[in-house]
């Protein structure tokens, strides 16, 4: 009885030993059959993949960097020191007052929203985010007091809460700044709307995060506003998703390329959204050397047809609003140095980014690298318009605030010529003709204010140095 009782007690160990011996025997038997056909299983998905358009493989240059060492070129970049000066000069304050004039002229009395372009009562979530940044920056520069800043921000929050959302989900891509009506890009009323832009919404979400940081008394209104937007719809599996209306059908699409995508991801992280794939870069990154600098370029196509482009703007926003992380600091340093090197080589002042134009096609991306080449200037649809390259006011002020070099000081001196005390700063100077790009916008004047606030106090997300 004692033996049987012990046998029962040991049954678990016995089963384990039997399974172990059986498994070992099975492995030894399988090894006699030769190698399994793993190669065929691994190759098949690559041969049948349809997610990447064939055109992308054709347009990606053979010099791209790939593989596990994709970040190695950037590890060799020595980040430039930040140039927070802790004070504003007399010239800084003169420039700040000129930039703030734009918003004194272009904020609508009925809604508290700013026009995207001087005297043009249309806005997007991007421009609304820019206006919020302008208000916070003007407050830090003592152009307005705390009470006025709070009043302006409250009016923006109230209007945003009253917007008719696209399909009752998220803000439409464009609104009439005076009536809050859904509009198309010509500012014509649109009953259905255009869809939503994940990047534009992330831009205003970033600005709302800055509101909570600088005006915590407004946090309940911010939370109530965002609670009424279905932000879960634009964050799917760690990516940012926008929509377009095509042939009457709402279609979803991934939004964002390296630079803008990571800035937008940081914004969504402020409110607890999982955007791990949007913040990551390595899966969609190639390196293009421009003027001796490693430039981070997205391998995905812009609008499915044109190699992606690299401009200054998302890095300016990242540094001045959030403060760089180690990766974006290196990316920004390389992108800035390439522009400085182009000047040293050609004598052409270079400060490139996206800009509104004062004539058709009215908008351009002046790139460090884009469309398959360095220094390309592209329309939204990917056509080349290199004669519209602009020494951009916002790039000049932004780089000067962040890095404060002799070259950036020269840029600011050049674009100071397009300052209009009655209207604000114009977009910049056309490189080819030397004539001013006289379009005057909310985005540019907001960046000028943010840059000047950064010089004196550091990133908007952090406590201002008093």
PDB file of C-alpha atoms in Angstrom, residues 150-313:
ATOM      1  CA  UNK A 150      -7.214  83.576 -20.664  1.00  0.00           C
ATOM      2  CA  UNK A 151     -10.062  85.449 -22.331  1.00  0.00           C
ATOM      3  CA  UNK A 152      -8.720  84.744 -25.817  1.00  0.00           C
ATOM      4  CA  UNK A 153      -8.134  81.064 -25.028  1.00  0.00           C
ATOM      5  CA  UNK A 154     -11.595  80.692 -23.485  1.00  0.00           C
ATOM      6  CA  UNK A 155     -13.210  82.066 -26.630  1.00  0.00           C
ATOM      7  CA  UNK A 156     -11.249  79.615 -28.783  1.00  0.00           C
ATOM      8  CA  UNK A 157     -12.284  76.693 -26.574  1.00  0.00           C
ATOM      9  CA  UNK A 158     -15.911  77.796 -26.707  1.00  0.00           C
ATOM     10  CA  UNK A 159     -15.905  77.999 -30.509  1.00  0.00           C
ATOM     11  CA  UNK A 160     -14.163  74.641 -30.871  1.00  0.00           C
ATOM     12  CA  UNK A 161     -16.818  73.083 -28.659  1.00  0.00           C
ATOM     13  CA  UNK A 162     -19.529  74.424 -30.998  1.00  0.00           C
ATOM     14  CA  UNK A 163     -18.054  73.124 -34.243  1.00  0.00           C
ATOM     15  CA  UNK A 164     -20.150  70.721 -36.293  1.00  0.00           C
ATOM     16  CA  UNK A 165     -17.885  67.720 -36.587  1.00  0.00           C
ATOM     17  CA  UNK A 166     -17.319  65.714 -39.751  1.00  0.00           C
ATOM     18  CA  UNK A 167     -19.733  62.768 -39.501  1.00  0.00           C
ATOM     19  CA  UNK A 168     -20.135  63.630 -35.797  1.00  0.00           C
ATOM     20  CA  UNK A 169     -16.635  62.298 -35.219  1.00  0.00           C
ATOM     21  CA  UNK A 170     -13.808  64.842 -35.500  1.00  0.00           C
ATOM     22  CA  UNK A 171     -13.262  68.404 -36.769  1.00  0.00           C
ATOM     23  CA  UNK A 172     -13.545  68.941 -40.507  1.00  0.00           C
ATOM     24  CA  UNK A 173     -10.435  69.944 -42.454  1.00  0.00           C
ATOM     25  CA  UNK A 174     -11.621  73.548 -42.838  1.00  0.00           C
ATOM     26  CA  UNK A 175     -14.099  75.975 -41.262  1.00  0.00           C
ATOM     27  CA  UNK A 176     -15.295  79.486 -41.919  1.00  0.00           C
ATOM     28  CA  UNK A 177     -13.526  81.459 -39.197  1.00  0.00           C
ATOM     29  CA  UNK A 178     -16.438  83.877 -38.765  1.00  0.00           C
ATOM     30  CA  UNK A 179     -19.475  81.560 -38.994  1.00  0.00           C
ATOM     31  CA  UNK A 180     -17.954  78.175 -37.970  1.00  0.00           C
ATOM     32  CA  UNK A 181     -19.580  76.582 -41.015  1.00  0.00           C
ATOM     33  CA  UNK A 182     -17.970  73.515 -42.611  1.00  0.00           C
ATOM     34  CA  UNK A 183     -16.263  74.683 -45.800  1.00  0.00           C
ATOM     35  CA  UNK A 184     -14.045  73.390 -48.580  1.00  0.00           C
ATOM     36  CA  UNK A 185     -10.603  74.788 -49.309  1.00  0.00           C
ATOM     37  CA  UNK A 186     -12.110  77.683 -51.284  1.00  0.00           C
ATOM     38  CA  UNK A 187     -14.043  78.651 -48.115  1.00  0.00           C
ATOM     39  CA  UNK A 188     -17.326  77.662 -49.758  1.00  0.00           C
ATOM     40  CA  UNK A 189     -19.873  76.014 -47.441  1.00  0.00           C
ATOM     41  CA  UNK A 190     -19.813  72.224 -47.653  1.00  0.00           C
ATOM     42  CA  UNK A 191     -22.739  70.330 -46.173  1.00  0.00           C
ATOM     43  CA  UNK A 192     -20.842  67.090 -45.772  1.00  0.00           C
ATOM     44  CA  UNK A 193     -17.299  68.373 -45.322  1.00  0.00           C
ATOM     45  CA  UNK A 194     -13.894  67.203 -46.515  1.00  0.00           C
ATOM     46  CA  UNK A 195     -12.972  64.646 -43.879  1.00  0.00           C
ATOM     47  CA  UNK A 196     -10.513  65.121 -41.051  1.00  0.00           C
ATOM     48  CA  UNK A 197      -6.743  65.572 -41.026  1.00  0.00           C
ATOM     49  CA  UNK A 198      -5.022  63.624 -38.250  1.00  0.00           C
ATOM     50  CA  UNK A 199      -1.961  65.903 -38.429  1.00  0.00           C
ATOM     51  CA  UNK A 200      -4.033  69.073 -38.205  1.00  0.00           C
ATOM     52  CA  UNK A 201      -5.987  67.717 -35.253  1.00  0.00           C
ATOM     53  CA  UNK A 202      -2.775  66.611 -33.538  1.00  0.00           C
ATOM     54  CA  UNK A 203      -1.466  70.153 -34.019  1.00  0.00           C
ATOM     55  CA  UNK A 204      -4.399  71.667 -32.137  1.00  0.00           C
ATOM     56  CA  UNK A 205      -4.194  68.887 -29.533  1.00  0.00           C
ATOM     57  CA  UNK A 206      -0.531  69.848 -28.967  1.00  0.00           C
ATOM     58  CA  UNK A 207      -1.593  73.456 -28.464  1.00  0.00           C
ATOM     59  CA  UNK A 208      -4.338  72.395 -26.036  1.00  0.00           C
ATOM     60  CA  UNK A 209      -1.732  70.489 -24.050  1.00  0.00           C
ATOM     61  CA  UNK A 210       0.247  73.719 -23.826  1.00  0.00           C
ATOM     62  CA  UNK A 211      -2.893  75.492 -22.594  1.00  0.00           C
ATOM     63  CA  UNK A 212      -3.273  72.988 -19.760  1.00  0.00           C
ATOM     64  CA  UNK A 213       0.377  73.441 -18.825  1.00  0.00           C
ATOM     65  CA  UNK A 214       0.295  77.245 -18.857  1.00  0.00           C
ATOM     66  CA  UNK A 215      -3.319  77.840 -17.779  1.00  0.00           C
ATOM     67  CA  UNK A 216      -4.342  74.910 -15.561  1.00  0.00           C
ATOM     68  CA  UNK A 217      -7.572  76.727 -14.692  1.00  0.00           C
ATOM     69  CA  UNK A 218      -8.698  75.993 -18.270  1.00  0.00           C
ATOM     70  CA  UNK A 219      -7.936  72.262 -18.069  1.00  0.00           C
ATOM     71  CA  UNK A 220     -11.585  71.268 -17.386  1.00  0.00           C
ATOM     72  CA  UNK A 221     -12.683  73.033 -20.587  1.00  0.00           C
ATOM     73  CA  UNK A 222      -9.889  71.390 -22.575  1.00  0.00           C
ATOM     74  CA  UNK A 223     -10.795  67.956 -21.247  1.00  0.00           C
ATOM     75  CA  UNK A 224     -14.495  68.503 -21.946  1.00  0.00           C
ATOM     76  CA  UNK A 225     -13.707  69.595 -25.509  1.00  0.00           C
ATOM     77  CA  UNK A 226     -11.485  66.632 -26.292  1.00  0.00           C
ATOM     78  CA  UNK A 227     -13.950  64.303 -24.620  1.00  0.00           C
ATOM     79  CA  UNK A 228     -16.484  65.333 -27.269  1.00  0.00           C
ATOM     80  CA  UNK A 229     -14.135  64.384 -30.126  1.00  0.00           C
ATOM     81  CA  UNK A 230     -13.773  60.735 -31.093  1.00  0.00           C
ATOM     82  CA  UNK A 231      -9.977  60.779 -31.068  1.00  0.00           C
ATOM     83  CA  UNK A 232      -9.890  56.974 -30.899  1.00  0.00           C
ATOM     84  CA  UNK A 233     -10.954  56.971 -34.560  1.00  0.00           C
ATOM     85  CA  UNK A 234      -7.755  58.718 -35.642  1.00  0.00           C
ATOM     86  CA  UNK A 235      -5.437  56.533 -33.548  1.00  0.00           C
ATOM     87  CA  UNK A 236      -5.451  52.945 -34.781  1.00  0.00           C
ATOM     88  CA  UNK A 237      -2.829  50.306 -34.019  1.00  0.00           C
ATOM     89  CA  UNK A 238      -0.353  52.989 -32.998  1.00  0.00           C
ATOM     90  CA  UNK A 239      -0.767  55.026 -36.204  1.00  0.00           C
ATOM     91  CA  UNK A 240      -2.472  58.299 -37.076  1.00  0.00           C
ATOM     92  CA  UNK A 241      -5.447  57.924 -39.398  1.00  0.00           C
ATOM     93  CA  UNK A 242      -7.114  60.659 -41.435  1.00  0.00           C
ATOM     94  CA  UNK A 243     -10.026  60.584 -43.851  1.00  0.00           C
ATOM     95  CA  UNK A 244     -10.869  61.901 -47.307  1.00  0.00           C
ATOM     96  CA  UNK A 245     -14.147  62.021 -49.164  1.00  0.00           C
ATOM     97  CA  UNK A 246     -13.621  60.384 -52.564  1.00  0.00           C
ATOM     98  CA  UNK A 247     -16.538  59.846 -54.965  1.00  0.00           C
ATOM     99  CA  UNK A 248     -18.921  60.400 -52.092  1.00  0.00           C
ATOM    100  CA  UNK A 249     -17.267  57.765 -49.917  1.00  0.00           C
ATOM    101  CA  UNK A 250     -15.303  58.403 -46.714  1.00  0.00           C
ATOM    102  CA  UNK A 251     -11.965  56.660 -46.927  1.00  0.00           C
ATOM    103  CA  UNK A 252      -9.399  56.269 -44.165  1.00  0.00           C
ATOM    104  CA  UNK A 253      -5.668  56.657 -44.730  1.00  0.00           C
ATOM    105  CA  UNK A 254      -2.504  56.662 -42.635  1.00  0.00           C
ATOM    106  CA  UNK A 255      -1.151  60.185 -42.173  1.00  0.00           C
ATOM    107  CA  UNK A 256       2.272  61.531 -41.391  1.00  0.00           C
ATOM    108  CA  UNK A 257       5.842  61.174 -42.570  1.00  0.00           C
ATOM    109  CA  UNK A 258       9.103  61.387 -40.624  1.00  0.00           C
ATOM    110  CA  UNK A 259       9.206  64.730 -38.827  1.00  0.00           C
ATOM    111  CA  UNK A 260       5.553  65.706 -38.812  1.00  0.00           C
ATOM    112  CA  UNK A 261       4.511  62.225 -37.701  1.00  0.00           C
ATOM    113  CA  UNK A 262       6.697  62.228 -34.588  1.00  0.00           C
ATOM    114  CA  UNK A 263       5.618  65.759 -33.632  1.00  0.00           C
ATOM    115  CA  UNK A 264       1.976  64.693 -33.933  1.00  0.00           C
ATOM    116  CA  UNK A 265       2.651  61.537 -31.934  1.00  0.00           C
ATOM    117  CA  UNK A 266       4.104  63.575 -29.064  1.00  0.00           C
ATOM    118  CA  UNK A 267       0.933  65.665 -29.043  1.00  0.00           C
ATOM    119  CA  UNK A 268      -1.309  62.630 -28.745  1.00  0.00           C
ATOM    120  CA  UNK A 269       0.900  61.115 -26.040  1.00  0.00           C
ATOM    121  CA  UNK A 270       0.128  64.147 -23.865  1.00  0.00           C
ATOM    122  CA  UNK A 271      -3.420  62.847 -23.558  1.00  0.00           C
ATOM    123  CA  UNK A 272      -2.587  59.183 -23.154  1.00  0.00           C
ATOM    124  CA  UNK A 273      -2.990  57.854 -26.695  1.00  0.00           C
ATOM    125  CA  UNK A 274      -0.919  54.886 -27.839  1.00  0.00           C
ATOM    126  CA  UNK A 275       0.905  56.104 -30.941  1.00  0.00           C
ATOM    127  CA  UNK A 276       3.958  53.879 -30.708  1.00  0.00           C
ATOM    128  CA  UNK A 277       4.164  53.265 -34.452  1.00  0.00           C
ATOM    129  CA  UNK A 278       3.799  56.955 -35.293  1.00  0.00           C
ATOM    130  CA  UNK A 279       6.569  57.925 -32.870  1.00  0.00           C
ATOM    131  CA  UNK A 280       8.944  55.242 -34.161  1.00  0.00           C
ATOM    132  CA  UNK A 281      11.037  56.130 -37.224  1.00  0.00           C
ATOM    133  CA  UNK A 282      13.285  53.206 -38.041  1.00  0.00           C
ATOM    134  CA  UNK A 283      10.730  51.139 -39.968  1.00  0.00           C
ATOM    135  CA  UNK A 284      10.153  53.973 -42.467  1.00  0.00           C
ATOM    136  CA  UNK A 285      13.510  55.748 -42.504  1.00  0.00           C
ATOM    137  CA  UNK A 286      16.224  56.191 -45.077  1.00  0.00           C
ATOM    138  CA  UNK A 287      19.180  58.538 -44.974  1.00  0.00           C
ATOM    139  CA  UNK A 288      20.012  60.903 -47.810  1.00  0.00           C
ATOM    140  CA  UNK A 289      23.250  62.870 -47.660  1.00  0.00           C
ATOM    141  CA  UNK A 290      22.748  66.552 -48.438  1.00  0.00           C
ATOM    142  CA  UNK A 291      25.619  69.039 -48.149  1.00  0.00           C
ATOM    143  CA  UNK A 292      27.553  66.485 -46.139  1.00  0.00           C
ATOM    144  CA  UNK A 293      24.746  65.959 -43.608  1.00  0.00           C
ATOM    145  CA  UNK A 294      22.632  62.832 -42.994  1.00  0.00           C
ATOM    146  CA  UNK A 295      19.050  63.865 -43.691  1.00  0.00           C
ATOM    147  CA  UNK A 296      16.197  61.719 -42.290  1.00  0.00           C
ATOM    148  CA  UNK A 297      13.787  60.905 -45.120  1.00  0.00           C
ATOM    149  CA  UNK A 298      10.641  58.807 -45.040  1.00  0.00           C
ATOM    150  CA  UNK A 299      10.632  55.798 -47.375  1.00  0.00           C
ATOM    151  CA  UNK A 300       6.868  56.101 -47.900  1.00  0.00           C
ATOM    152  CA  UNK A 301       5.543  58.163 -50.768  1.00  0.00           C
ATOM    153  CA  UNK A 302       3.752  61.483 -50.359  1.00  0.00           C
ATOM    154  CA  UNK A 303       0.154  61.025 -51.566  1.00  0.00           C
ATOM    155  CA  UNK A 304       1.174  57.639 -52.923  1.00  0.00           C
ATOM    156  CA  UNK A 305       3.086  59.133 -55.848  1.00  0.00           C
ATOM    157  CA  UNK A 306       5.970  61.415 -54.797  1.00  0.00           C
ATOM    158  CA  UNK A 307       9.001  60.621 -52.624  1.00  0.00           C
ATOM    159  CA  UNK A 308       8.509  62.262 -49.246  1.00  0.00           C
ATOM    160  CA  UNK A 309      10.052  65.638 -48.442  1.00  0.00           C
ATOM    161  CA  UNK A 310      11.976  67.087 -45.517  1.00  0.00           C
ATOM    162  CA  UNK A 311      11.294  70.644 -44.343  1.00  0.00           C
ATOM    163  CA  UNK A 312      12.226  72.631 -41.249  1.00  0.00           C
ATOM    164  CA  UNK A 313       8.801  73.184 -39.711  1.00  0.00           C
TER     165      UNK A 313
END
